[in-house]
Amino acid sequence: MSLERFINQAVSSWMSEEGPDSDIVLSSRIRLARNFENIKFPTLFSHEEAQAIIAKIEEIHHESSFSKFGQMELLKIDEIQPLQKRVLVEKHLISPNLAEESPYGAVLLTENEEISIMVNEEDHIRIQCLFPGLQLTEALAAANEVDDWLENHIHYGFDEKYGYLTSCPTNVGTGLRASVMMHLPGLMLTQQINRIIPAINQLGLVVRGIYGEGSEALGNIFQISNQITLGKSEEDICRDLKGVVSQLISQERSAREALRKTSNIQLEDRVFRSLGVLSNCRIIETKEAAKCLSDVRLGIDMGYIDHLPKNILNELMILTQPGFLQQYAGGHLRANERDIRRAALIRERLKMEQDKR
Amino acid sequence: MICQECNQRPAALHFTKIVNGEKTEVNLCEKCAQEKGEMFMFTGGSGFSFNNLLAGLLNIEPSVQKQSQNTFHQEEILQCSGCSMTFPQFIKVGRFGCAHCYETFKEQLPPVLSRLHSGNWSHSGKIPKRIGGGIHLKKQVENLKNELKELIQQEEFEKAAQIRDEIRTLEKQLSSSNKGGE
Ligand SMILES: [Zn+2]
Ligand SMILES: [Zn+2]
């Protein structure tokens, strides 16, 4: 398969399209957790109960299909290839938990992959909407529509006092996890991020790297999400998160301007060195690739580089993960083989843009 | 002990994870752990340690511990009729077994939930339509009454009067919808 076709098939709309403030906010996600009232949660349910839930979702999907957001497809976890599962995880369409530890899991996906409904993960139902840029309100509205559709057919576990009842007490109430993925190289380079993260935590929000382990954030990409799901309305949760995100956006923008003023040539040097590495490497590890991609994306946003599309960071962070590399290669790759493939894929992708010119 | 992934090298990493309420021992060699680790690295961790973390969090809560001990020693152990889960089990696993657990453990839950949700223990968000307009109205009235209190404290009497009228209208609706529904 040509790389271009592979990319066209692999990329979801949130990776390729631009949204509001998408120079800094890569994507917005809303997740709603819901459960059937009279069936044990997936931690304890029987095989038969799990099957009954999937059958019910299948029935709803077939008999009153919901097409506002495009045609949906139902994938059962035990029927898809391990590599395909991994790719779905890498695209953030299903959770690692659903892929690895939910033998009775399934997912309903829309064509553009903006909406996915996970079945039999930690909760019976998890509705997820993933939009490009800062679009929490829009994603919440879409998630609510999907929720209303399912609610017409399912008796959800709900309590007047505790709200939507979930398997884990950290999700009860709204069952809502709102999160925003942000690219914050300016705050990293000016070393402000270590001061900012504790302040954000104090507001009841969680900051973590999406790629990378522990406190490390590969590619300077951070996810900010709400922790509290009980006692606040969905709109308030999103509004509070959006408020913090807006502040972060303006701090990141001023950090970038400060960098331009104080160390213009150093920054330009860093950007073009990284572009040089990506365009010429023959072996590259995830960590170095992520660092260079972040530099290049910053270079695009700040106008040093004008021949590359912005979404290259999003796209290549996803496409150079192990599952995708192996899918593109058509089989299993060892770690060192992946580093070679990763380098080749990045070079080829950059060459595609060169050829377009 | 031999690594469970490759069945070749000796296992160097040992840990416990909880799947479907059951504890599973995991034993991996360094190489396989690395391979697996890469998967988690990309996906921000799959919550291997989260269960333990939560159980830890719930356990530190002194009042919870006391209550769970009380129920354990004095009366019969609280057990959910929907899924047979007991409260000590819930504390250990950090997950409820079914929606009815919330009703079963309602006495024990406020301190647990308020610890996890910054002092909140009552829902004020979306409500399923099937529950009917009743709750929606009740919640709205509740919210308005709180607002009214604040306005009076701030001596914003004009606005307070408006809110009072709104509450009256809603309460009328509420009593008529209750009659209609029953
Ligand atoms: Zn091994
Ligand atoms: Zn139960």
Coordinates of C-alpha atoms and ligand atoms in Angstrom, one line a residue:
Chain A
M1 CA 0.0 0.0 0.0
S2 CA 1.3 3.5 -0.7
L3 CA 1.9 5.7 2.3
E4 CA -0.6 8.2 1.1
R5 CA -3.4 5.7 0.9
F6 CA -2.3 4.2 4.3
I7 CA -2.5 7.6 5.9
N8 CA -5.9 8.4 4.3
Q9 CA -7.3 5.2 5.7
A10 CA -5.5 5.6 9.1
V11 CA -6.3 9.2 10.0
S12 CA -9.4 10.1 11.9
S13 CA -11.0 13.5 11.4
W14 CA -9.7 14.8 14.8
M15 CA -6.1 14.2 13.5
S16 CA -6.5 15.8 10.1
E17 CA -8.9 18.6 10.5
E18 CA -8.3 21.9 12.2
G19 CA -10.5 23.2 15.0
P20 CA -10.7 26.4 17.1
D21 CA -7.3 27.3 18.7
S22 CA -5.7 24.2 17.0
D23 CA -2.3 25.8 17.0
I24 CA -2.2 24.7 20.7
V25 CA -5.2 22.5 21.4
L26 CA -5.0 19.3 19.3
S27 CA -8.2 17.7 20.4
S28 CA -11.2 17.8 22.8
R29 CA -12.8 14.7 24.2
I30 CA -15.9 14.0 26.1
R31 CA -16.6 10.6 27.7
L32 CA -19.9 9.6 29.3
A33 CA -20.1 6.5 31.5
R34 CA -23.4 4.7 31.6
N35 CA -24.7 1.3 32.9
F36 CA -27.7 -0.9 32.6
E37 CA -29.8 -0.7 35.8
N38 CA -30.3 -4.4 36.4
I39 CA -27.1 -6.1 35.1
K40 CA -24.0 -6.5 37.2
F41 CA -21.1 -4.2 36.2
P42 CA -18.4 -5.7 34.0
T43 CA -16.1 -6.4 37.0
L44 CA -18.6 -9.1 38.1
F45 CA -21.0 -9.9 35.2
S46 CA -21.4 -13.3 33.8
H47 CA -20.6 -14.4 30.3
E48 CA -24.3 -14.5 29.6
E49 CA -24.9 -11.0 30.9
A50 CA -22.1 -9.6 28.8
Q51 CA -23.6 -11.3 25.7
A52 CA -27.0 -9.9 26.6
I53 CA -25.6 -6.4 26.7
I54 CA -23.9 -6.7 23.3
A55 CA -27.0 -8.3 21.8
K56 CA -29.1 -5.3 23.1
I57 CA -26.6 -2.8 21.7
E58 CA -26.7 -4.7 18.4
E59 CA -30.4 -4.6 18.4
I60 CA -30.6 -0.9 19.0
H61 CA -27.9 -0.3 16.4
H62 CA -29.9 -2.3 13.7
E63 CA -33.4 -1.4 14.6
S64 CA -33.2 2.3 15.3
S65 CA -29.8 3.2 14.0
F66 CA -28.6 6.7 14.7
S67 CA -27.1 8.3 11.7
K68 CA -26.8 11.9 12.6
F69 CA -23.0 11.5 12.9
G70 CA -22.7 9.1 10.0
Q71 CA -23.0 5.4 9.6
M72 CA -21.9 3.3 12.6
E73 CA -20.1 0.0 12.6
L74 CA -20.0 -2.5 15.5
L75 CA -16.7 -4.3 16.1
K76 CA -16.5 -7.1 18.6
I77 CA -13.2 -7.3 20.4
D78 CA -12.8 -11.0 20.2
E79 CA -13.4 -10.9 16.5
I80 CA -10.7 -8.3 15.6
Q81 CA -7.0 -9.0 15.1
P82 CA -4.6 -8.1 17.9
L83 CA -2.8 -5.6 15.6
Q84 CA -6.1 -3.9 14.6
K85 CA -7.0 -3.7 18.3
R86 CA -3.7 -2.0 19.0
V87 CA -4.3 0.5 16.2
L88 CA -7.7 1.4 17.6
V89 CA -6.0 2.0 21.0
E90 CA -3.3 4.1 19.4
K91 CA -6.0 6.2 17.7
H92 CA -7.6 6.7 21.1
L93 CA -10.8 5.1 19.8
I94 CA -10.8 2.4 22.4
S95 CA -9.1 2.1 25.7
P96 CA -6.2 -0.3 26.4
N97 CA -8.5 -1.8 29.0
L98 CA -11.2 -2.6 26.4
A99 CA -8.5 -4.1 24.0
E100 CA -6.7 -6.2 26.6
E101 CA -8.9 -7.0 29.5
S102 CA -12.5 -7.0 28.2
P103 CA -13.1 -10.3 26.4
Y104 CA -16.8 -9.4 25.9
G105 CA -16.1 -5.9 24.7
A106 CA -17.3 -4.3 21.6
V107 CA -17.2 -0.8 20.1
L108 CA -19.7 1.1 17.9
L109 CA -17.7 3.5 15.7
T110 CA -18.8 6.2 13.3
E111 CA -17.1 6.4 9.9
N112 CA -15.2 9.6 10.6
E113 CA -14.2 8.1 14.0
E114 CA -15.4 11.2 15.9
I115 CA -17.8 9.1 18.0
S116 CA -17.1 5.7 19.5
I117 CA -19.3 3.8 22.0
M118 CA -17.3 1.3 24.0
V119 CA -19.4 -1.6 25.3
N120 CA -18.5 -3.8 28.4
E121 CA -15.4 -1.9 29.3
E122 CA -15.2 -0.9 33.0
D123 CA -18.8 0.3 32.6
H124 CA -21.4 -1.2 30.3
I125 CA -21.4 1.8 28.0
R126 CA -18.9 4.5 27.4
I127 CA -19.8 7.2 24.9
Q128 CA -16.8 9.1 23.6
C129 CA -16.7 12.1 21.3
L130 CA -13.3 13.2 19.9
F131 CA -13.2 16.6 18.1
P132 CA -10.3 18.5 16.7
G133 CA -9.2 21.7 18.4
L134 CA -11.0 23.3 21.4
Q135 CA -14.6 22.1 21.0
L136 CA -15.7 20.9 24.4
T137 CA -19.2 22.4 24.1
E138 CA -19.7 20.8 20.7
A139 CA -18.3 17.5 21.8
L140 CA -20.6 17.5 24.9
A141 CA -23.6 18.3 22.7
A142 CA -22.8 15.4 20.4
A143 CA -22.2 13.0 23.4
N144 CA -25.6 14.1 24.9
E145 CA -27.4 13.3 21.6
V146 CA -25.9 9.9 21.5
D147 CA -26.8 9.4 25.1
D148 CA -30.4 10.5 24.5
W149 CA -30.6 8.0 21.7
L150 CA -29.4 5.1 23.8
E151 CA -31.5 6.2 26.8
N152 CA -34.6 5.7 24.7
H153 CA -33.8 2.0 24.6
I154 CA -31.9 1.3 27.8
H155 CA -32.9 1.6 31.4
Y156 CA -29.8 3.3 32.8
G157 CA -28.7 2.8 36.4
F158 CA -29.5 6.3 37.9
D159 CA -30.1 7.6 41.4
E160 CA -31.7 10.9 42.3
K161 CA -28.9 11.7 44.7
Y162 CA -25.9 10.0 43.1
G163 CA -26.7 10.5 39.4
Y164 CA -25.5 8.0 36.9
L165 CA -24.2 5.0 38.7
T166 CA -20.8 3.7 37.6
S167 CA -18.5 0.8 38.4
C168 CA -15.9 3.1 39.8
P169 CA -16.9 5.7 42.5
T170 CA -14.6 8.2 40.8
N171 CA -17.0 8.4 37.8
V172 CA -20.4 8.5 39.5
G173 CA -22.7 11.5 39.0
T174 CA -22.3 12.8 35.5
G175 CA -20.1 10.0 34.4
L176 CA -18.3 12.7 32.5
R177 CA -14.6 12.9 31.8
A178 CA -13.9 16.0 29.7
S179 CA -10.3 16.3 28.4
V180 CA -8.3 18.4 26.1
M181 CA -5.0 17.5 24.4
M182 CA -2.6 20.4 24.3
H183 CA 0.8 21.0 22.6
L184 CA 2.8 23.2 25.1
P185 CA 6.4 23.5 23.9
G186 CA 6.7 27.1 24.8
L187 CA 5.8 26.5 28.5
M188 CA 8.2 23.6 28.5
L189 CA 11.1 25.5 26.9
T190 CA 10.6 28.4 29.3
Q191 CA 10.4 25.9 32.2
Q192 CA 7.1 27.3 33.4
I193 CA 5.2 24.0 33.2
N194 CA 6.4 22.7 36.5
R195 CA 5.0 25.7 38.2
I196 CA 1.7 25.5 36.3
I197 CA 0.8 21.9 36.8
P198 CA 0.5 22.0 40.6
A199 CA -1.7 25.1 40.2
I200 CA -4.0 23.3 37.8
N201 CA -4.2 20.3 40.1
Q202 CA -5.4 22.5 42.8
L203 CA -8.4 23.4 40.7
G204 CA -9.5 19.8 40.7
L205 CA -8.1 19.1 37.2
V206 CA -5.6 16.4 36.2
V207 CA -2.6 17.1 33.9
R208 CA -0.6 14.3 32.4
G209 CA 1.4 13.4 29.4
I210 CA -0.6 11.3 26.9
Y211 CA 2.5 9.7 25.4
G212 CA 5.3 8.8 27.7
E213 CA 5.5 7.3 31.2
G214 CA 5.0 8.9 34.6
S215 CA 5.4 12.7 34.6
E216 CA 7.2 12.7 31.2
A217 CA 5.2 14.1 28.3
L218 CA 6.5 13.0 25.0
G219 CA 6.1 15.5 22.2
N220 CA 5.2 18.2 24.8
I221 CA 1.7 16.9 24.5
F222 CA -0.4 17.2 27.7
Q223 CA -3.9 16.1 28.6
I224 CA -5.9 18.1 31.0
S225 CA -9.1 16.7 32.3
N226 CA -11.6 17.0 35.1
Q227 CA -11.4 14.8 38.2
I228 CA -14.7 15.5 39.9
T229 CA -17.8 14.0 38.3
L230 CA -20.2 14.5 41.2
G231 CA -21.9 17.7 42.3
K232 CA -21.2 19.8 39.2
S233 CA -23.3 19.9 36.1
E234 CA -21.8 18.7 32.8
E235 CA -21.9 22.3 31.5
D236 CA -20.1 23.6 34.6
I237 CA -17.4 20.9 34.3
C238 CA -16.8 21.8 30.7
R239 CA -16.9 25.5 31.4
D240 CA -14.3 25.2 34.2
L241 CA -12.0 23.1 32.1
K242 CA -12.4 25.5 29.2
G243 CA -11.5 28.4 31.4
V244 CA -8.3 26.8 32.5
V245 CA -7.4 25.8 29.0
S246 CA -8.0 29.3 27.7
Q247 CA -5.6 30.6 30.3
L248 CA -3.0 28.0 29.3
I249 CA -3.4 28.9 25.6
S250 CA -2.6 32.6 26.4
Q251 CA 0.3 31.6 28.6
E252 CA 1.7 29.3 25.9
R253 CA 1.2 32.1 23.3
S254 CA 3.1 34.6 25.4
A255 CA 5.9 32.1 26.1
R256 CA 6.3 31.6 22.4
E257 CA 6.5 35.4 21.8
A258 CA 9.0 35.7 24.6
L259 CA 11.1 33.0 23.0
R260 CA 10.9 34.7 19.7
K261 CA 12.1 38.0 21.2
T262 CA 14.9 36.6 23.4
S263 CA 16.2 33.7 21.4
N264 CA 14.9 33.9 17.9
I265 CA 17.9 32.4 16.1
Q266 CA 18.4 29.7 18.7
L267 CA 14.8 28.7 18.3
E268 CA 15.0 28.7 14.5
D269 CA 18.1 26.6 14.8
R270 CA 16.4 24.1 17.0
V271 CA 13.4 23.8 14.7
F272 CA 15.5 23.3 11.6
R273 CA 17.9 20.8 13.3
S274 CA 14.9 18.7 14.2
L275 CA 13.5 19.0 10.7
G276 CA 17.0 17.8 9.5
V277 CA 16.9 14.8 11.8
L278 CA 13.4 13.8 10.7
S279 CA 14.2 14.2 7.0
N280 CA 17.4 12.3 7.2
C281 CA 17.3 9.7 10.0
R282 CA 17.6 6.0 9.3
I283 CA 16.9 4.8 12.8
I284 CA 14.8 6.8 15.3
E285 CA 13.3 6.0 18.7
T286 CA 9.9 7.2 19.8
K287 CA 11.3 9.7 22.2
E288 CA 13.6 11.4 19.7
A289 CA 10.9 11.3 17.1
A290 CA 8.4 12.9 19.5
K291 CA 10.9 15.7 20.5
C292 CA 11.7 16.5 16.8
L293 CA 8.0 16.4 15.8
S294 CA 7.2 18.8 18.5
D295 CA 10.0 21.2 17.4
V296 CA 8.8 21.0 13.8
R297 CA 5.2 21.7 14.8
L298 CA 6.3 24.7 16.8
G299 CA 8.3 25.9 13.8
I300 CA 5.2 25.6 11.6
D301 CA 3.0 27.5 14.2
M302 CA 5.6 30.3 14.5
G303 CA 6.2 30.6 10.8
Y304 CA 9.7 29.3 10.5
I305 CA 8.5 26.5 8.4
D306 CA 5.9 27.1 5.8
H307 CA 5.9 24.0 3.6
L308 CA 4.4 21.5 6.0
P309 CA 0.9 21.1 7.2
K310 CA 0.1 21.6 10.9
N311 CA -1.4 18.3 11.5
I312 CA 1.9 16.6 10.9
L313 CA 2.6 16.4 14.6
N314 CA -0.8 14.8 15.4
E315 CA -0.6 12.5 12.5
L316 CA 2.9 11.2 12.9
M317 CA 2.7 10.9 16.7
I318 CA -0.1 8.4 16.0
L319 CA 1.3 6.7 12.9
T320 CA 4.7 6.0 14.3
Q321 CA 3.4 4.0 17.3
P322 CA 4.1 0.3 17.3
G323 CA 0.7 -0.9 16.2
F324 CA 0.6 1.4 13.2
L325 CA 4.1 0.7 12.1
Q326 CA 3.4 -3.0 12.2
Q327 CA 0.1 -2.6 10.4
Y328 CA 1.9 -0.7 7.7
A329 CA 4.7 -3.3 7.5
G330 CA 2.1 -6.0 7.4
G331 CA 3.4 -8.0 10.3
H332 CA 5.2 -8.2 13.6
L333 CA 8.3 -6.0 14.1
R334 CA 10.8 -6.1 16.9
A335 CA 11.6 -2.9 18.7
N336 CA 14.8 -2.2 16.7
E337 CA 13.0 -3.0 13.5
R338 CA 10.3 -0.5 14.5
D339 CA 12.9 2.2 14.9
I340 CA 14.1 1.7 11.4
R341 CA 10.5 1.6 10.0
R342 CA 9.6 4.7 12.0
A343 CA 12.5 6.6 10.4
A344 CA 11.5 5.4 7.0
L345 CA 7.9 6.4 7.4
I346 CA 8.7 9.8 8.7
R347 CA 11.2 10.5 5.9
E348 CA 8.7 9.3 3.3
R349 CA 5.9 11.4 4.8
L350 CA 8.0 14.5 4.7
K351 CA 9.0 13.8 1.1
M352 CA 5.4 13.6 0.2
E353 CA 5.0 17.2 1.2
Q354 CA 8.2 18.1 -0.7
D355 CA 6.8 16.5 -3.9
K356 CA 3.6 18.4 -3.5
R357 CA 5.4 21.7 -3.9
Chain B
M1 CA 9.5 -18.7 37.9
I2 CA 9.3 -18.5 34.1
C3 CA 7.9 -15.6 32.2
Q4 CA 4.3 -16.1 31.3
E5 CA 4.6 -14.3 27.9
C6 CA 7.5 -16.1 26.3
N7 CA 7.7 -19.1 28.6
Q8 CA 11.5 -19.0 28.1
R9 CA 13.3 -16.4 30.3
P10 CA 13.0 -16.2 34.1
A11 CA 10.4 -13.7 35.3
A12 CA 11.9 -10.6 36.7
L13 CA 8.8 -8.5 37.3
H14 CA 5.9 -9.7 39.4
F15 CA 2.7 -7.8 40.1
T16 CA -1.0 -8.3 40.7
K17 CA -3.8 -6.9 38.7
I18 CA -7.5 -7.1 39.2
V19 CA -9.6 -8.2 36.2
N20 CA -13.3 -8.9 36.5
G21 CA -13.0 -8.7 40.3
E22 CA -10.4 -11.4 40.3
K23 CA -6.8 -11.0 41.3
T24 CA -4.3 -12.2 38.7
E25 CA -0.6 -12.7 39.3
V26 CA 1.5 -11.4 36.4
N27 CA 5.0 -12.6 36.0
L28 CA 7.1 -11.3 33.1
C29 CA 10.7 -11.3 32.1
E30 CA 12.4 -7.9 31.6
K31 CA 12.2 -8.2 27.8
C32 CA 8.5 -9.0 27.7
A33 CA 7.8 -6.4 30.3
Q34 CA 9.5 -3.9 28.1
E35 CA 7.4 -4.9 25.1
K36 CA 4.2 -4.6 27.2
G37 CA 5.5 -1.4 28.7
E38 CA 5.7 0.2 25.4
M39 CA 2.0 -0.4 24.9
F40 CA 1.3 1.3 28.2
M41 CA 3.7 4.1 27.5
F42 CA 1.7 5.0 24.4
T43 CA -1.6 4.8 26.0
G44 CA -0.9 6.5 29.2
G45 CA -0.9 3.4 31.3
S46 CA -3.8 1.0 31.5
G47 CA -4.4 1.5 35.2
F48 CA -2.4 -1.4 36.5
S49 CA -1.8 0.4 39.8
F50 CA -5.0 2.3 39.8
N51 CA -7.0 -0.3 41.7
N52 CA -4.5 -0.4 44.4
L53 CA -4.3 3.4 44.5
L54 CA -8.0 3.8 44.9
A55 CA -8.2 1.1 47.5
G56 CA -5.5 2.9 49.4
L57 CA -7.3 6.1 49.1
L58 CA -10.5 4.6 50.4
N59 CA -8.7 2.8 53.2
I60 CA -7.1 5.9 54.7
E61 CA -10.5 7.4 55.3
P62 CA -10.8 6.7 59.0
S63 CA -14.6 7.0 59.2
V64 CA -14.9 4.5 56.4
Q65 CA -12.7 2.1 58.1
K66 CA -14.5 2.4 61.3
Q67 CA -17.8 1.9 59.7
S68 CA -16.7 -1.1 57.7
Q69 CA -15.3 -2.6 60.9
N70 CA -18.5 -1.8 62.7
T71 CA -20.6 -3.5 60.2
F72 CA -18.2 -6.4 60.2
H73 CA -18.2 -6.9 63.9
Q74 CA -21.6 -5.9 65.2
E75 CA -24.4 -6.6 62.7
E76 CA -24.5 -8.9 59.8
I77 CA -22.2 -7.9 57.0
L78 CA -23.8 -5.6 54.5
Q79 CA -24.2 -7.5 51.2
C80 CA -25.7 -6.2 48.0
S81 CA -28.7 -8.2 46.9
G82 CA -27.9 -7.5 43.2
C83 CA -24.3 -8.8 43.1
S84 CA -23.5 -10.2 46.5
M85 CA -20.7 -7.6 47.1
T86 CA -19.9 -6.7 50.7
F87 CA -18.6 -3.4 51.8
P88 CA -15.1 -4.6 52.8
Q89 CA -14.9 -6.2 49.3
F90 CA -15.8 -2.9 47.7
I91 CA -13.1 -1.1 49.7
K92 CA -10.6 -3.7 48.6
V93 CA -11.4 -3.7 44.9
G94 CA -12.4 -0.1 44.6
R95 CA -15.2 -1.0 42.3
F96 CA -18.9 -1.5 42.8
G97 CA -20.5 -4.7 41.6
C98 CA -23.8 -3.3 40.3
A99 CA -26.0 -0.3 40.3
H100 CA -27.8 -1.5 43.5
C101 CA -24.6 -1.4 45.5
Y102 CA -25.1 2.3 45.8
E103 CA -28.4 1.7 47.6
T104 CA -27.0 -1.1 49.7
F105 CA -24.0 1.0 50.9
K106 CA -25.8 4.3 51.1
E107 CA -24.9 4.8 54.7
Q108 CA -21.2 4.3 54.1
L109 CA -21.0 6.2 50.8
P110 CA -21.1 10.0 51.7
P111 CA -17.6 10.1 53.2
V112 CA -16.2 8.0 50.4
L113 CA -17.7 10.0 47.6
S114 CA -17.1 13.4 49.2
R115 CA -13.4 12.4 49.5
L116 CA -13.2 11.5 45.9
H117 CA -15.2 14.5 44.6
S118 CA -13.9 17.5 46.7
G119 CA -16.6 17.4 49.2
N120 CA -19.5 16.8 46.8
W121 CA -21.8 13.9 47.3
S122 CA -24.9 14.9 45.4
H123 CA -25.5 14.9 41.7
S124 CA -26.5 18.1 40.0
G125 CA -26.2 17.3 36.3
K126 CA -28.1 15.5 33.6
I127 CA -31.2 13.4 34.4
P128 CA -32.6 10.7 32.2
K129 CA -35.9 11.7 30.6
R130 CA -37.6 8.5 31.8
I131 CA -37.3 9.7 35.4
G132 CA -39.8 12.4 34.3
G133 CA -40.0 16.1 34.7
G134 CA -40.5 15.8 38.5
I135 CA -36.8 15.6 39.4
H136 CA -35.8 18.2 36.8
L137 CA -38.2 20.7 38.4
K138 CA -37.2 19.7 42.0
K139 CA -33.5 20.3 41.2
Q140 CA -34.3 23.6 39.5
V141 CA -36.3 24.7 42.5
E142 CA -33.5 23.6 44.8
N143 CA -30.9 25.6 42.8
L144 CA -33.1 28.7 42.7
K145 CA -33.7 28.5 46.4
N146 CA -30.0 28.6 47.0
E147 CA -29.7 31.5 44.7
L148 CA -32.4 33.3 46.5
K149 CA -30.6 32.8 49.8
E150 CA -27.5 34.3 48.4
L151 CA -29.3 37.3 46.9
I152 CA -31.0 38.0 50.1
Q153 CA -27.7 38.0 51.9
Q154 CA -26.3 40.3 49.3
E155 CA -29.4 42.5 49.8
E156 CA -30.2 42.3 46.1
F157 CA -34.0 42.4 46.9
E158 CA -35.2 43.2 43.4
K159 CA -33.5 40.2 41.8
A160 CA -34.6 38.1 44.8
A161 CA -38.2 38.9 44.2
Q162 CA -37.9 37.8 40.6
I163 CA -36.3 34.5 41.7
R164 CA -39.1 34.0 44.3
D165 CA -41.7 34.4 41.6
E166 CA -39.9 31.9 39.5
I167 CA -39.8 29.4 42.3
R168 CA -43.6 29.8 42.9
T169 CA -44.3 29.1 39.2
L170 CA -42.1 26.0 39.3
E171 CA -43.6 24.8 42.5
K172 CA -47.1 25.1 40.9
Q173 CA -45.9 23.1 37.9
L174 CA -44.4 20.5 40.3
S175 CA -47.6 19.9 42.2
S176 CA -49.7 19.6 39.1
S177 CA -47.2 17.3 37.4
N178 CA -47.1 15.1 40.5
K179 CA -50.9 14.9 40.5
G180 CA -50.9 14.1 36.7
G181 CA -48.2 11.5 37.1
E182 CA -49.9 9.6 39.9
Ligands
ZN1 ZN 9.3 -13.2 28.5
ZN2 ZN -24.3 -4.7 43.9

